[in-house]
Structure formats: C-alpha cells, structure tokens
Short mmCIF file of N, CA and C in Angstrom, two decimals:
data_model
loop_
_atom_site.label_atom_id
_atom_site.label_comp_id
_atom_site.label_asym_id
_atom_site.label_seq_id
_atom_site.Cartn_x
_atom_site.Cartn_y
_atom_site.Cartn_z
N ALA A 13 5.24 202.43 34.15
CA ALA A 13 4.96 201.11 33.61
C ALA A 13 4.55 201.23 32.13
N PHE A 14 3.73 202.23 31.79
CA PHE A 14 3.28 202.38 30.40
C PHE A 14 4.47 202.59 29.47
N ALA A 15 5.42 203.43 29.87
CA ALA A 15 6.59 203.70 29.03
C ALA A 15 7.39 202.42 28.81
N ARG A 16 7.48 201.58 29.82
CA ARG A 16 8.22 200.33 29.69
C ARG A 16 7.53 199.40 28.70
N VAL A 17 6.22 199.30 28.78
CA VAL A 17 5.47 198.45 27.86
C VAL A 17 5.58 198.98 26.45
N MET A 18 5.49 200.29 26.26
CA MET A 18 5.53 200.87 24.92
C MET A 18 6.90 200.75 24.27
N ALA A 19 7.93 200.44 25.05
CA ALA A 19 9.24 200.23 24.46
C ALA A 19 9.28 198.91 23.70
N GLU A 20 8.35 198.02 23.98
CA GLU A 20 8.30 196.73 23.32
C GLU A 20 7.74 196.88 21.91
N PRO A 21 8.45 196.34 20.91
CA PRO A 21 7.98 196.48 19.52
C PRO A 21 6.59 195.91 19.28
N GLU A 22 6.25 194.80 19.90
CA GLU A 22 4.93 194.21 19.65
C GLU A 22 3.81 195.10 20.18
N ALA A 23 4.03 195.73 21.32
CA ALA A 23 3.01 196.63 21.87
C ALA A 23 2.81 197.81 20.93
N ARG A 24 3.91 198.37 20.43
CA ARG A 24 3.81 199.48 19.48
C ARG A 24 3.13 199.04 18.19
N TYR A 25 3.45 197.84 17.73
CA TYR A 25 2.86 197.34 16.49
C TYR A 25 1.33 197.25 16.63
N PHE A 26 0.86 196.65 17.70
CA PHE A 26 -0.59 196.52 17.87
C PHE A 26 -1.26 197.86 18.14
N LEU A 27 -0.57 198.76 18.80
CA LEU A 27 -1.10 200.11 18.97
C LEU A 27 -1.23 200.79 17.60
N GLY A 28 -0.20 200.65 16.77
CA GLY A 28 -0.26 201.22 15.42
C GLY A 28 -1.40 200.64 14.61
N ARG A 29 -1.60 199.33 14.70
CA ARG A 29 -2.72 198.70 13.99
C ARG A 29 -4.06 199.25 14.48
N ALA A 30 -4.20 199.39 15.80
CA ALA A 30 -5.44 199.92 16.36
C ALA A 30 -5.67 201.36 15.91
N GLN A 31 -4.60 202.14 15.86
CA GLN A 31 -4.74 203.52 15.42
C GLN A 31 -5.16 203.59 13.96
N LEU A 32 -4.61 202.72 13.12
CA LEU A 32 -5.05 202.68 11.72
C LEU A 32 -6.52 202.32 11.62
N ASP A 33 -6.92 201.30 12.38
CA ASP A 33 -8.33 200.88 12.36
C ASP A 33 -9.27 201.99 12.82
N ALA A 34 -8.75 202.87 13.68
CA ALA A 34 -9.56 203.98 14.20
C ALA A 34 -9.49 205.21 13.29
N GLY A 35 -8.82 205.07 12.13
CA GLY A 35 -8.73 206.20 11.21
C GLY A 35 -7.65 207.19 11.55
N ARG A 36 -6.72 206.81 12.41
CA ARG A 36 -5.64 207.70 12.83
C ARG A 36 -4.33 207.24 12.17
N GLY A 37 -4.29 207.33 10.85
CA GLY A 37 -3.17 206.83 10.07
C GLY A 37 -1.83 207.43 10.42
N ASP A 38 -1.79 208.74 10.67
CA ASP A 38 -0.52 209.38 11.01
C ASP A 38 0.03 208.83 12.33
N ASP A 39 -0.85 208.61 13.29
CA ASP A 39 -0.41 208.06 14.58
C ASP A 39 0.08 206.63 14.41
N GLY A 40 -0.65 205.85 13.61
CA GLY A 40 -0.22 204.48 13.35
C GLY A 40 1.12 204.43 12.66
N ARG A 41 1.29 205.28 11.65
CA ARG A 41 2.57 205.33 10.93
C ARG A 41 3.71 205.67 11.89
N GLN A 42 3.46 206.59 12.81
CA GLN A 42 4.50 206.97 13.76
C GLN A 42 4.94 205.76 14.59
N GLN A 43 4.00 204.93 15.03
CA GLN A 43 4.37 203.74 15.79
C GLN A 43 5.23 202.80 14.95
N PHE A 44 4.84 202.58 13.69
CA PHE A 44 5.60 201.68 12.82
C PHE A 44 7.00 202.24 12.53
N GLU A 45 7.11 203.55 12.41
CA GLU A 45 8.42 204.16 12.15
C GLU A 45 9.35 204.01 13.35
N VAL A 46 8.81 204.15 14.55
CA VAL A 46 9.63 203.95 15.76
C VAL A 46 10.14 202.51 15.79
N ILE A 47 9.26 201.56 15.50
CA ILE A 47 9.69 200.16 15.49
C ILE A 47 10.77 199.95 14.44
N ALA A 48 10.58 200.50 13.25
CA ALA A 48 11.55 200.31 12.17
C ALA A 48 12.92 200.88 12.54
N ARG A 49 12.94 201.97 13.30
CA ARG A 49 14.22 202.55 13.72
C ARG A 49 14.90 201.70 14.79
N THR A 50 14.12 201.19 15.73
CA THR A 50 14.70 200.47 16.87
C THR A 50 14.83 198.97 16.62
N ASN A 51 14.03 198.43 15.70
CA ASN A 51 14.05 197.00 15.42
C ASN A 51 13.80 196.81 13.92
N PRO A 52 14.81 197.10 13.09
CA PRO A 52 14.61 197.08 11.64
C PRO A 52 14.21 195.71 11.08
N ASP A 53 14.37 194.65 11.85
CA ASP A 53 13.98 193.32 11.38
C ASP A 53 12.53 192.97 11.68
N HIS A 54 11.78 193.89 12.27
CA HIS A 54 10.38 193.62 12.62
C HIS A 54 9.55 193.59 11.33
N GLU A 55 9.19 192.38 10.93
CA GLU A 55 8.50 192.19 9.66
C GLU A 55 7.15 192.91 9.60
N GLY A 56 6.40 192.89 10.68
CA GLY A 56 5.09 193.55 10.70
C GLY A 56 5.18 195.04 10.46
N ALA A 57 6.14 195.69 11.11
CA ALA A 57 6.31 197.13 10.93
C ALA A 57 6.77 197.45 9.52
N ARG A 58 7.72 196.67 9.01
CA ARG A 58 8.18 196.89 7.63
C ARG A 58 7.04 196.73 6.64
N ASP A 59 6.23 195.68 6.84
CA ASP A 59 5.10 195.42 5.95
C ASP A 59 4.07 196.55 6.03
N ALA A 60 3.78 197.00 7.25
CA ALA A 60 2.80 198.07 7.43
C ALA A 60 3.26 199.35 6.73
N LEU A 61 4.53 199.71 6.90
CA LEU A 61 5.04 200.92 6.25
C LEU A 61 5.03 200.78 4.73
N ALA A 62 5.35 199.60 4.24
CA ALA A 62 5.33 199.39 2.78
C ALA A 62 3.91 199.51 2.24
N ARG A 63 2.95 198.93 2.96
CA ARG A 63 1.55 199.02 2.51
C ARG A 63 1.04 200.45 2.58
N MET A 64 1.47 201.19 3.58
CA MET A 64 1.03 202.57 3.70
C MET A 64 1.64 203.44 2.61
N ALA A 65 2.82 203.07 2.12
CA ALA A 65 3.47 203.83 1.06
C ALA A 65 2.89 203.50 -0.31
N ALA A 66 2.24 202.32 -0.42
CA ALA A 66 1.64 201.91 -1.69
C ALA A 66 0.38 202.72 -1.95
N PRO A 67 -0.02 202.82 -3.21
CA PRO A 67 -1.27 203.53 -3.51
C PRO A 67 -2.44 202.91 -2.76
N ALA A 68 -3.32 203.75 -2.28
CA ALA A 68 -4.49 203.28 -1.52
C ALA A 68 -5.46 202.55 -2.42
N GLY A 69 -6.20 201.65 -1.83
CA GLY A 69 -7.20 200.89 -2.57
C GLY A 69 -8.49 201.68 -2.70
N PRO A 70 -9.61 200.97 -2.87
CA PRO A 70 -10.90 201.64 -3.04
C PRO A 70 -11.21 202.56 -1.86
N ALA A 71 -11.69 203.72 -2.16
CA ALA A 71 -12.11 204.70 -1.15
C ALA A 71 -10.98 205.09 -0.21
N GLY A 72 -9.72 204.98 -0.68
CA GLY A 72 -8.59 205.39 0.14
C GLY A 72 -8.26 204.43 1.26
N VAL A 73 -8.75 203.19 1.19
CA VAL A 73 -8.54 202.22 2.26
C VAL A 73 -7.15 201.62 2.15
N VAL A 74 -6.42 201.63 3.26
CA VAL A 74 -5.12 200.98 3.34
C VAL A 74 -5.28 199.83 4.31
N THR A 75 -4.99 198.60 3.86
CA THR A 75 -5.09 197.46 4.76
C THR A 75 -3.69 197.06 5.19
N VAL A 76 -3.55 196.77 6.47
CA VAL A 76 -2.27 196.37 7.03
C VAL A 76 -2.47 195.04 7.72
N GLY A 77 -1.70 194.06 7.31
CA GLY A 77 -1.77 192.76 7.96
C GLY A 77 -2.93 191.90 7.50
N HIS A 78 -3.61 192.28 6.47
CA HIS A 78 -4.72 191.48 5.96
C HIS A 78 -4.32 190.92 4.61
N THR A 79 -4.66 189.67 4.35
CA THR A 79 -4.29 189.07 3.09
C THR A 79 -5.45 189.06 2.10
N GLU A 80 -6.66 189.25 2.57
CA GLU A 80 -7.82 189.25 1.69
C GLU A 80 -8.15 190.68 1.25
N PRO A 81 -8.51 190.84 -0.02
CA PRO A 81 -8.93 192.19 -0.45
C PRO A 81 -10.26 192.57 0.18
N PRO A 82 -10.54 193.87 0.32
CA PRO A 82 -11.80 194.29 0.89
C PRO A 82 -12.97 193.84 0.00
N ALA A 83 -14.07 193.55 0.63
CA ALA A 83 -15.28 193.14 -0.12
C ALA A 83 -15.78 194.27 -0.97
N PRO A 84 -16.33 193.97 -2.16
CA PRO A 84 -16.84 195.04 -3.04
C PRO A 84 -18.02 195.77 -2.48
#
C-alpha cells in the first residue's frame, strides 16, 4: 500500500516538503526529482527544484512554497 501511495506525485511532493523542513534537503530533492521525471508539469516540484538551485538565503535557508521572506 505504501508503494502505491508514494507513486502519487502529491504524496511525494508533501514528503519532500516535510524532509526539507526536517533538514533533510538531499532526501527532499530526491522526491522532487522523481516527480519532475514522472510528471514534468507538476508546478510544485518544478518550483521546489528551482528554489533549491537558487542561492540560499540568510543562514543557508532555502524556502520552498513560501511567498514571504524569512523574518529578520
């Protein structure tokens, strides 16, 4: 059942977001890359990968899916 759920792009996307929030950037990136390969039109995964490729903000923080800058 887990493998079937993980085949869904949205499940992978939210897992990737959770992994980023937990400081596991490589694991999160892997989820977004799988989505990009299997569903190249997935806007969230494309956005996440683009943000991760951009230079990091203060203290190396990479925000994915957030529109507000981090508080000073």
